[in-house]
């Protein structure tokens, strides 16, 4: 095997080890399913590495080598192992195509999106992720309020009698319902459910509030959390036991009003995906088997994750018909004086949207966030003077430091009394005299206080912050040394860089309404900062250094393509917004091109499973029977190890269906084109 393969496995071990560590730090024990699964995968990776490099185990960073037959000599370390020891933990350690699951588990932590919690399937949304959810809320709230929808909030607890009132509705949810059965040491007489959805919470009150046709339409939405105790493998944002969502519940006088709203809301979901998240989706209607339990029909927007070849339900808008109205007796006096039942809709989207965005746009480096959803659209990274080496920087730190006392800055400059600098001491008095003369002319108060202490001469200068550079002149003339000159000049440029970078950031924020972060931290190298912000997916990195200051330019680096361009400082406020628009559109175009090439048309069963195995979505002619849908699911599962296929949706935009076209699975006359795929 090649060393590249060994390095790849080593990277996977590092990534999986970080996942195991994070799970254990969250308080989970070794008996927890998440921990045991993660540890098992880690052991498999270590065993694989042992085959490639002769490493049996890694304990405390020391490698245990296999003994060679008849060999008493210690084997020489391989170049592969040397390279692995040099591996840094900065950035991503596993490629998105190597192991997508490991990549996703790492990126949501490294990009500071989530942290693990001590209850399986529950995650902490960190500010970087929650801010993105807030942008979605802001957009969607504004749009639904144009339609007359109002926000409200209903309790999260549901009585057992209410939840089980609609048996068809609760049938799909019953295995996932979490129940509260105890209060302290006492058993509750009647268990209380934690809402998996809110139809049965809200609709009894709709029956009280709706009396006349004048009370319609009733348009309510709530932003809340729900709990569904998933038994499948939890995945952050995609499948969790508690998640955030919005759920709209509306009542109308006519089915026509319901139908119009269903499509209007679904188009808003499409806009969230395509306009904010730059994720192309396919709007359509669910099959009878896949529709919302208890509803009349379900519409959906379906996305596609190319790295796994799986479709994913993005958001749904349901026409509930009059089923719930009958169950909860929601009637009204119509305009003719008679009694009628309302028609109802429900619609919802969840934080799954964020996970879809990360999966669709991510790459080997980390996240790639579309500008409209990115909490930070531009990060400004200052670059120190390249001539300032590490050795010089350490000397600079040892030569002086800054302190503050009574609202004044004090710089302590240390003069080492070594032979090369002794002649400079004689010049000290003449320099001070000269500065005093200049200070009187400029009305600057400069107070030199020479102090001799052991082998050091300390020069303490107090000066106004506005005359920072005058102190540098003093130190320069006092020391009169080329190295000192280089150091002081570099520090002056560094301060100037920081001031100018902050000015650029403020200008972009104020005049162009761009979300900017200026990273002037001096305890990290520019390379470390580049990697950090690339993992977090910031759309534009603006690099600014001493040379750029001299040329009045900066460098703009795109996260989507990683291309660089030089931009004049005077043009930054105009160019950055343009570039953000270009990045947003390019990310959508890239994702759409991949989605389109990953969708193929099949008319015969023999081509169906091979297409699925190539990570494709498959469009086929279909007869729309539940029996044929079950047959496809069963046969695709039996004929492939990749898993069963299911209907994703019947797209609204239908290709022409020629007369006489047969269903690809039954041979019966086809009625529609349907999209199939493996799904999350």
XYZ file of C-alpha atoms in Angstrom:
680
model
C 0.000 0.000 0.000
C 1.172 3.572 -0.596
C 2.065 6.017 2.121
C -0.859 8.161 0.982
C -3.217 5.399 2.042
C -1.590 5.203 5.472
C -1.831 8.954 5.878
C -5.481 8.849 4.896
C -6.283 6.219 7.503
C -4.265 8.109 10.092
C -6.288 11.221 9.354
C -9.502 9.254 9.790
C -8.233 7.947 13.137
C -7.499 11.488 14.303
C -10.964 12.616 13.247
C -12.745 9.639 14.803
C -10.700 10.003 17.979
C -11.859 13.605 18.265
C -15.462 12.464 17.897
C -15.046 9.824 20.639
C -13.404 12.377 22.908
C -16.179 14.904 22.327
C -18.831 12.305 23.120
C -17.118 11.285 26.365
C -16.527 14.882 27.409
C -20.248 15.473 26.998
C -20.819 12.999 29.846
C -21.754 9.902 27.883
C -20.584 6.523 29.160
C -19.069 3.650 27.192
C -22.464 1.913 27.291
C -24.101 4.704 25.315
C -24.944 3.589 21.730
C -23.292 6.665 20.211
C -20.060 6.070 22.137
C -19.904 2.328 21.517
C -20.539 2.842 17.786
C -17.867 5.542 17.559
C -15.321 3.454 19.513
C -16.017 0.414 17.360
C -15.351 2.446 14.210
C -12.151 3.807 15.758
C -10.891 0.287 16.493
C -11.566 -0.752 12.914
C -9.538 2.174 11.623
C -6.644 1.342 13.959
C -6.666 -2.255 12.788
C -6.534 -1.059 9.206
C -3.605 1.206 9.993
C -1.775 -1.692 11.628
C -1.901 -3.599 8.359
C -0.406 -0.658 6.480
C 2.323 0.564 8.815
C 3.002 -2.147 11.368
C 1.472 -0.097 14.155
C -0.359 -2.309 16.635
C -1.635 0.433 18.882
C -1.050 4.025 19.842
C -0.959 4.696 23.573
C -0.031 8.079 24.920
C 1.440 9.013 21.581
C 3.968 6.106 21.571
C 3.797 3.528 18.832
C 4.227 -0.152 19.516
C 6.045 -1.848 16.640
C 5.613 -5.413 15.475
C 8.651 -7.628 15.922
C 10.316 -8.961 12.822
C 10.998 -12.653 12.531
C 14.455 -13.395 13.907
C 15.149 -9.729 14.233
C 16.723 -8.398 17.372
C 17.464 -4.990 15.989
C 15.147 -2.085 16.398
C 13.582 -1.274 13.002
C 14.235 2.156 11.545
C 11.229 4.472 11.653
C 9.465 4.741 8.321
C 9.013 8.023 6.521
C 5.273 7.471 6.732
C 5.332 7.377 10.528
C 7.540 10.452 10.627
C 5.057 12.307 8.484
C 2.195 11.194 10.694
C 3.983 12.518 13.771
C 4.300 15.897 12.088
C 0.606 16.034 11.331
C -1.086 19.099 12.727
C -4.567 19.098 14.190
C -5.336 22.387 12.461
C -8.272 22.186 10.038
C -10.045 19.100 8.720
C -8.368 15.694 8.952
C -10.647 13.677 6.703
C -11.717 14.394 3.134
C -15.366 14.733 2.252
C -15.063 11.946 -0.336
C -13.003 9.670 1.923
C -15.568 9.235 4.676
C -18.521 11.587 4.447
C -19.933 10.599 7.834
C -16.639 11.278 9.602
C -16.202 14.532 7.686
C -19.656 15.753 8.684
C -19.203 14.756 12.329
C -15.943 16.687 12.418
C -16.989 19.793 10.513
C -20.031 20.571 12.680
C -17.715 20.623 15.708
C -14.615 22.244 14.149
C -16.738 25.009 12.581
C -18.267 25.694 16.010
C -21.805 24.886 14.891
C -22.753 22.448 17.658
C -21.467 20.814 20.773
C -22.444 17.388 22.013
C -24.766 16.942 24.969
C -25.002 14.097 27.472
C -28.327 12.886 26.035
C -28.030 11.005 22.779
C -29.571 12.773 19.815
C -29.655 16.190 21.516
C -27.169 18.881 20.548
C -26.199 22.368 21.634
C -26.617 24.915 18.855
C -23.714 27.308 19.205
C -24.092 30.981 18.207
C -22.539 30.468 14.774
C -25.323 28.017 13.831
C -28.136 29.717 15.724
C -27.405 33.020 13.981
C -27.984 31.284 10.650
C -31.315 29.971 11.937
C -32.195 33.533 12.960
C -31.562 34.748 9.396
C -33.996 32.104 8.141
C -36.533 33.157 10.781
C -36.153 36.798 9.810
C -36.761 36.090 6.113
C -39.661 33.712 6.652
C -41.384 35.843 9.303
C -41.340 38.844 6.995
C -42.859 36.848 4.125
C -45.635 35.081 6.064
C -46.670 38.319 7.743
C -47.323 39.706 4.270
C -49.866 36.867 3.963
C -51.549 37.817 7.228
C -50.028 35.035 9.335
C -49.513 35.816 13.027
C -47.091 34.185 15.450
C -48.310 32.494 18.619
C -47.098 29.893 21.114
C -48.794 26.775 22.465
C -47.688 24.448 25.306
C -45.234 21.653 24.596
C -47.158 19.078 26.645
C -50.045 17.051 25.236
C -52.515 14.965 27.173
C -52.760 11.314 26.174
C -56.444 11.624 25.318
C -55.807 14.501 22.912
C -52.796 12.917 21.259
C -54.612 9.648 20.605
C -57.836 11.319 19.441
C -56.702 11.150 15.813
C -55.442 7.593 15.387
C -54.420 7.888 11.739
C -52.411 10.994 12.515
C -50.579 9.634 15.544
C -49.870 6.224 14.017
C -46.676 7.384 12.284
C -45.531 9.338 15.331
C -46.368 6.913 18.150
C -42.970 5.125 18.233
C -41.247 8.523 18.504
C -43.406 10.119 21.206
C -41.624 10.886 24.492
C -43.789 10.568 27.596
C -43.577 12.184 31.025
C -44.662 9.489 33.484
C -43.266 10.657 36.842
C -43.317 13.788 38.966
C -40.630 13.482 41.621
C -41.174 10.110 43.253
C -44.818 9.852 42.207
C -46.210 8.178 39.126
C -48.512 10.410 37.113
C -52.054 9.148 36.885
C -52.180 10.083 33.206
C -48.930 10.193 31.208
C -48.211 13.459 29.403
C -46.636 13.485 25.944
C -44.015 15.942 24.749
C -45.291 17.318 21.433
C -43.979 15.604 18.302
C -46.159 18.100 16.359
C -48.937 20.439 17.482
C -52.130 19.606 15.575
C -53.730 17.973 18.601
C -52.521 20.788 20.873
C -53.891 23.652 18.794
C -57.054 22.424 17.085
C -59.311 22.031 20.146
C -58.829 25.776 20.671
C -59.501 26.525 17.016
C -62.934 24.995 17.628
C -63.510 27.571 20.385
C -62.196 30.555 18.444
C -63.914 29.964 15.092
C -67.645 30.716 15.170
C -68.454 32.507 11.928
C -67.080 32.854 8.407
C -65.946 36.290 9.592
C -63.400 34.522 11.855
C -61.761 32.983 8.822
C -59.130 32.564 7.693
C -57.342 31.845 10.972
C -53.616 31.979 10.193
C -51.219 31.093 13.010
C -47.579 30.091 13.121
C -45.311 29.177 16.002
C -41.532 28.872 16.366
C -40.733 26.191 18.886
C -38.946 22.941 19.632
C -40.399 19.456 19.247
C -39.250 16.066 20.448
C -39.293 12.878 18.391
C -37.479 10.034 20.067
C -35.772 8.723 16.961
C -34.411 5.178 17.113
C -32.304 5.617 13.995
C -28.716 6.828 14.217
C -28.915 10.527 15.242
C -27.177 13.038 12.991
C -26.755 16.698 13.974
C -29.279 18.947 12.202
C -30.508 16.065 10.018
C -32.063 13.641 12.481
C -32.151 14.561 16.155
C -34.448 13.853 19.063
C -35.094 17.508 19.772
C -35.062 20.121 17.050
C -36.223 23.653 16.317
C -38.830 24.363 13.702
C -41.726 26.539 12.668
C -45.168 25.068 12.205
C -47.984 26.958 10.572
C -51.598 25.906 11.162
C -54.337 27.653 9.220
C -58.083 27.288 8.788
C -60.033 28.394 5.712
C -63.574 28.509 4.482
C -62.861 26.753 1.167
C -60.574 24.091 -0.270
C -59.516 26.504 -3.011
C -58.076 28.862 -0.392
C -56.229 25.914 1.151
C -54.772 24.809 -2.174
C -53.517 28.300 -2.961
C -51.854 28.679 0.424
C -50.192 25.254 0.220
C -48.406 26.230 -2.989
C -47.605 29.756 -1.746
C -45.947 28.468 1.406
C -44.079 25.762 -0.493
C -42.672 28.434 -2.779
C -41.444 30.339 0.276
C -39.601 27.204 1.368
C -38.100 26.986 -2.091
C -36.926 30.568 -1.748
C -35.295 29.842 1.609
C -33.343 26.973 0.071
C -32.473 28.523 -3.270
C -32.193 32.232 -2.437
C -30.700 32.049 1.066
C -28.972 28.656 1.243
C -28.091 28.385 -2.480
C -29.416 24.810 -2.467
C -31.488 23.748 -5.506
C -34.657 21.854 -4.630
C -37.339 19.971 -6.529
C -40.920 20.988 -5.614
C -43.490 18.240 -5.885
C -46.210 16.237 -4.211
C -45.692 13.162 -2.048
C -47.140 9.781 -2.950
C -50.096 8.456 -0.969
C -47.751 6.232 1.005
C -45.352 9.053 1.882
C -47.866 11.824 2.603
C -48.453 13.312 6.061
C -50.532 10.989 8.225
C -54.099 12.249 8.478
C -53.672 14.755 5.657
C -55.337 15.057 2.266
C -52.089 15.558 0.355
C -48.517 16.675 1.046
C -46.264 18.904 -1.028
C -42.525 18.968 -0.526
C -39.226 20.447 -1.646
C -36.581 17.744 -2.082
C -32.824 18.362 -1.987
C -29.958 16.084 -2.980
C -26.665 15.332 -1.221
C -24.206 14.285 -3.958
C -21.524 12.826 -1.677
C -23.922 10.167 -0.407
C -26.224 10.017 -3.420
C -29.259 10.500 -1.182
C -32.297 12.713 -1.418
C -33.475 14.605 1.628
C -36.870 16.095 2.409
C -36.337 19.826 2.807
C -39.703 21.151 4.027
C -43.366 20.228 3.609
C -46.689 21.993 3.143
C -49.787 19.856 3.804
C -53.419 20.208 2.905
C -55.195 18.508 5.788
C -58.624 18.662 4.215
C -61.431 18.384 6.778
C -60.174 15.363 8.680
C -59.072 17.288 11.784
C -62.098 19.581 11.562
C -64.319 16.535 11.911
C -62.267 15.145 14.782
C -62.206 18.373 16.799
C -65.566 19.755 15.598
C -64.163 22.926 14.033
C -67.229 24.387 12.327
C -68.459 27.850 11.433
C -71.605 29.635 10.345
C -71.256 30.269 6.636
C -72.493 33.325 4.779
C -75.760 31.561 3.977
C -76.573 30.907 7.639
C -75.717 27.192 7.612
C -72.953 25.294 9.395
C -69.769 24.241 7.547
C -66.517 22.559 8.472
C -63.278 24.414 7.957
C -60.556 23.354 5.582
C -57.093 23.230 7.134
C -53.426 23.355 6.240
C -50.233 22.778 8.163
C -46.691 23.520 7.020
C -43.253 23.379 8.574
C -39.496 23.628 8.178
C -36.766 22.725 10.665
C -33.103 23.298 11.453
C -32.523 20.395 9.074
C -32.232 23.150 6.465
C -28.863 24.105 7.922
C -27.588 20.533 7.780
C -28.638 20.243 4.136
C -26.719 23.434 3.355
C -23.563 22.133 5.053
C -23.780 18.769 3.293
C -24.435 20.164 -0.170
C -21.786 22.897 -0.164
C -19.026 21.486 2.047
C -15.607 20.473 0.724
C -12.364 18.935 1.979
C -11.415 22.206 3.689
C -14.635 22.585 5.698
C -17.850 24.548 5.333
C -18.687 26.783 2.415
C -21.433 29.161 3.518
C -23.520 31.138 1.023
C -23.101 34.859 1.798
C -26.781 35.476 2.586
C -26.731 32.962 5.428
C -23.154 33.528 6.646
C -22.919 35.247 10.064
C -19.556 36.640 8.916
C -19.471 37.547 5.233
C -15.960 38.995 5.190
C -13.088 38.278 7.556
C -10.160 40.704 7.453
C -6.847 39.076 8.310
C -3.891 41.350 8.924
C -0.485 40.143 7.759
C 2.581 41.186 9.776
C 5.727 42.468 8.128
C 7.402 39.483 6.473
C 10.828 40.835 7.476
C 9.929 40.461 11.119
C 11.264 36.980 11.804
C 10.399 34.969 14.870
C 13.848 35.657 16.300
C 13.440 39.375 15.803
C 9.971 39.284 17.280
C 11.288 37.616 20.425
C 14.055 40.220 20.692
C 11.483 42.965 20.252
C 9.394 41.577 23.077
C 12.472 41.542 25.285
C 13.466 45.089 24.453
C 10.350 46.929 25.584
C 6.806 46.576 26.775
C 3.798 48.863 27.201
C 1.860 49.517 30.392
C -0.977 51.883 31.289
C -1.264 53.980 34.425
C -3.758 56.744 35.210
C -5.065 56.831 31.629
C -1.588 57.275 30.171
C 0.548 54.854 28.202
C 4.063 54.023 29.393
C 6.633 52.228 27.279
C 9.546 50.604 29.034
C 12.514 50.316 26.647
C 15.312 48.034 27.802
C 18.877 48.919 26.626
C 21.229 46.005 26.973
C 24.689 47.266 27.882
C 26.600 45.110 25.447
C 29.718 46.307 23.562
C 27.888 46.973 20.304
C 25.442 49.282 22.040
C 27.727 51.058 24.509
C 28.596 53.838 22.011
C 24.911 54.555 21.674
C 24.586 55.478 25.345
C 26.680 58.570 24.711
C 24.229 59.657 22.047
C 21.317 59.318 24.443
C 21.641 62.784 25.998
C 21.950 64.508 22.624
C 18.812 62.677 21.366
C 16.832 63.647 24.445
C 17.892 67.296 24.071
C 16.828 67.295 20.446
C 13.471 65.765 21.289
C 12.877 68.321 24.020
C 13.418 71.105 21.505
C 10.998 69.455 19.055
C 8.461 68.758 21.755
C 8.337 72.417 22.759
C 7.738 73.418 19.149
C 4.974 70.789 18.695
C 3.591 71.287 22.188
C 4.172 67.648 23.125
C 5.220 66.792 26.662
C 7.967 64.153 26.707
C 9.477 63.140 30.014
C 12.677 61.043 29.889
C 13.568 59.282 33.127
C 16.943 57.478 32.764
C 17.321 54.782 35.401
C 20.359 52.527 35.819
C 19.696 49.126 37.367
C 22.284 46.360 37.379
C 23.196 45.543 33.766
C 20.216 47.308 32.255
C 19.470 50.903 31.470
C 15.711 51.507 31.466
C 14.307 54.432 29.573
C 10.795 55.226 30.675
C 8.842 57.472 28.353
C 5.290 58.780 28.869
C 3.516 60.147 25.848
C 0.120 60.736 24.380
C -1.328 57.830 22.335
C -1.616 60.209 19.376
C 2.172 60.555 19.202
C 2.981 56.868 19.221
C 5.603 57.094 16.501
C 7.678 59.764 18.299
C 8.605 57.206 20.903
C 9.811 54.882 18.155
C 12.097 57.686 16.922
C 13.522 58.067 20.404
C 14.270 54.370 20.778
C 15.719 54.244 17.281
C 18.121 57.110 17.819
C 19.040 55.897 21.288
C 20.022 52.453 20.066
C 21.225 53.407 16.582
C 21.279 49.769 15.527
C 20.093 48.324 12.185
C 18.335 45.393 13.809
C 16.529 47.663 16.227
C 15.488 49.880 13.366
C 13.975 46.894 11.546
C 12.102 45.799 14.647
C 10.672 49.171 15.514
C 9.677 49.874 11.912
C 7.919 46.504 11.751
C 5.976 47.207 14.926
C 4.935 50.603 13.630
C 3.673 48.995 10.429
C 1.865 46.311 12.432
C -0.055 48.927 14.403
C -0.799 50.803 11.196
C -2.072 47.540 9.620
C -4.425 46.955 12.516
C -5.817 50.481 12.449
C -6.367 50.386 8.688
C -7.938 46.893 8.787
C -10.418 48.035 11.420
C -11.179 51.132 9.350
C -11.846 48.976 6.263
C -14.145 46.730 8.277
C -16.101 49.645 9.704
C -16.470 51.205 6.272
C -17.788 47.941 4.775
C -20.284 47.584 7.604
C -21.505 51.169 7.557
C -21.635 51.878 3.828
C -22.168 48.456 2.248
C -24.077 46.689 5.084
C -21.615 43.778 5.030
C -21.115 41.561 8.076
C -17.398 41.889 8.822
C -15.007 40.357 11.333
C -11.505 41.838 11.726
C -9.053 39.239 13.003
C -6.080 41.134 14.436
C -5.073 38.494 16.986
C -1.312 38.467 17.343
C -1.070 35.054 19.010
C -1.963 33.208 15.790
C -0.138 33.139 12.471
C -1.892 34.240 9.264
C -1.822 30.608 8.069
C -3.637 29.439 11.193
C -6.249 32.156 10.733
C -6.742 31.252 7.070
C -7.454 27.642 7.982
C -9.715 28.598 10.893
C -11.968 30.851 8.817
C -11.972 28.478 5.847
C -13.292 25.681 8.068
C -16.046 28.045 9.204
C -16.896 28.778 5.570
C -16.601 32.591 5.580
C -17.333 33.634 1.951
C -14.551 36.240 1.573
C -11.181 36.626 3.253
C -9.620 40.069 2.921
C -5.841 39.939 3.415
C -4.092 43.148 4.360
C -0.380 43.611 5.018
C 2.386 46.260 5.008
C 2.982 45.897 1.268
C -0.747 46.331 0.638
C -0.683 49.462 2.770
C 2.119 50.908 0.662
C 0.283 50.046 -2.580
C -3.145 51.023 -1.217
C -4.490 47.590 -2.151
C -5.724 44.408 -0.489
C -6.262 40.793 -1.543
C -9.753 39.262 -1.701
C -9.933 35.457 -1.457
C -13.166 33.641 -2.350
C -14.129 30.646 -0.232
C -16.239 29.041 -2.958
C -13.444 28.819 -5.550
C -10.433 29.840 -3.401
C -9.466 32.299 -6.130
C -7.630 35.503 -5.245
C -7.919 38.981 -6.669
C -6.131 42.244 -5.882
C -8.462 45.123 -5.127
C -7.686 48.804 -4.580
C -8.674 50.009 -1.130
C -10.724 52.756 -2.716
C -12.812 50.110 -4.548
C -13.370 47.700 -1.646
C -16.793 49.048 -0.651
C -18.050 48.570 -4.204
C -16.286 45.312 -5.062
C -17.068 43.268 -1.953
C -20.899 43.432 -2.305
C -20.541 42.525 -5.983
C -18.343 39.574 -5.093
C -20.794 38.357 -2.467
C -23.543 38.297 -5.091
C -21.257 36.398 -7.489
C -20.391 33.833 -4.808
C -24.051 33.289 -3.879
C -25.013 32.680 -7.507
C -21.980 30.538 -8.254
C -22.651 28.262 -5.288
C -26.233 27.755 -6.440
C -25.134 27.102 -10.024
C -22.518 24.569 -8.895
C -24.984 22.693 -6.711
C -27.667 22.718 -9.410
C -25.274 21.417 -12.067
C -24.271 18.525 -9.808
C -27.913 17.823 -8.907
C -28.974 17.819 -12.554
C -26.191 15.466 -13.636
C -27.107 13.189 -10.710
C -30.707 12.801 -11.940
C -31.247 10.282 -14.698
C -34.317 8.917 -16.463
C -35.000 5.172 -16.414
C -37.875 3.342 -18.082
C -37.005 -0.291 -17.236
C -36.311 -2.018 -13.950
C -32.981 -3.479 -15.095
C -31.477 0.023 -15.178
C -32.986 1.184 -11.883
C -30.770 -0.347 -9.167
C -27.496 0.232 -11.092
C -28.425 3.913 -11.283
C -29.025 4.024 -7.522
C -25.661 2.365 -6.924
C -24.030 5.179 -8.896
C -25.457 7.660 -6.351
C -28.174 8.932 -8.639
C -31.779 10.011 -8.249
C -33.977 8.224 -10.759
C -36.960 9.614 -12.662
C -39.311 6.891 -13.906
C -42.804 6.505 -15.391
C -45.126 5.155 -12.684
C -48.663 3.905 -12.215
C -49.099 5.458 -8.700
C -50.186 2.309 -6.827
C -49.146 1.587 -3.243
C -48.400 -2.039 -4.148
C -45.884 -1.051 -6.812
C -44.224 1.384 -4.405
C -43.786 -1.389 -1.848
C -42.416 -3.705 -4.519
C -39.784 -1.169 -5.568
C -38.724 -0.714 -1.973
C -38.452 -4.459 -1.391
C -36.656 -5.373 -4.632
C -34.182 -2.483 -4.475
C -33.255 -3.526 -0.943
C -32.737 -7.146 -1.978
C -30.734 -6.383 -5.115
C -28.337 -3.852 -3.628
C -26.382 -3.420 -0.414
C -26.868 0.339 -0.634
C -30.369 0.252 0.832
C -33.932 0.518 -0.360
C -35.280 3.207 -2.650
C -38.408 5.230 -1.985
C -40.422 7.849 -3.813
C -39.074 11.317 -3.120
C -41.828 13.230 -4.890
C -43.906 13.553 -8.014
C -42.346 16.738 -9.442
C -44.660 19.602 -10.328
C -42.676 20.099 -13.525
C -43.439 16.906 -15.467
C -41.667 15.785 -18.642
C -44.049 14.866 -21.470
C -45.584 11.426 -20.877
C -46.165 9.815 -24.247
C -49.314 7.812 -24.759
C -48.727 4.130 -24.117
C -45.799 4.650 -21.723
C -45.621 1.759 -19.254
C -44.847 1.821 -15.539
C -41.235 0.742 -15.164
C -42.014 -1.793 -12.408
C -45.507 -3.176 -13.168
C -45.875 -2.708 -16.919
C -49.247 -1.044 -16.354
C -50.046 2.260 -18.059
C -48.039 5.028 -16.439
C -49.842 8.109 -15.114
C -46.962 10.302 -13.896
C -43.214 10.678 -13.729
C -41.953 10.105 -10.189
C -38.564 10.761 -8.609
C -36.980 7.884 -6.669
C -33.894 7.729 -4.541
C -32.288 6.592 -1.358
C -33.127 9.041 1.354
C -32.172 10.308 4.789
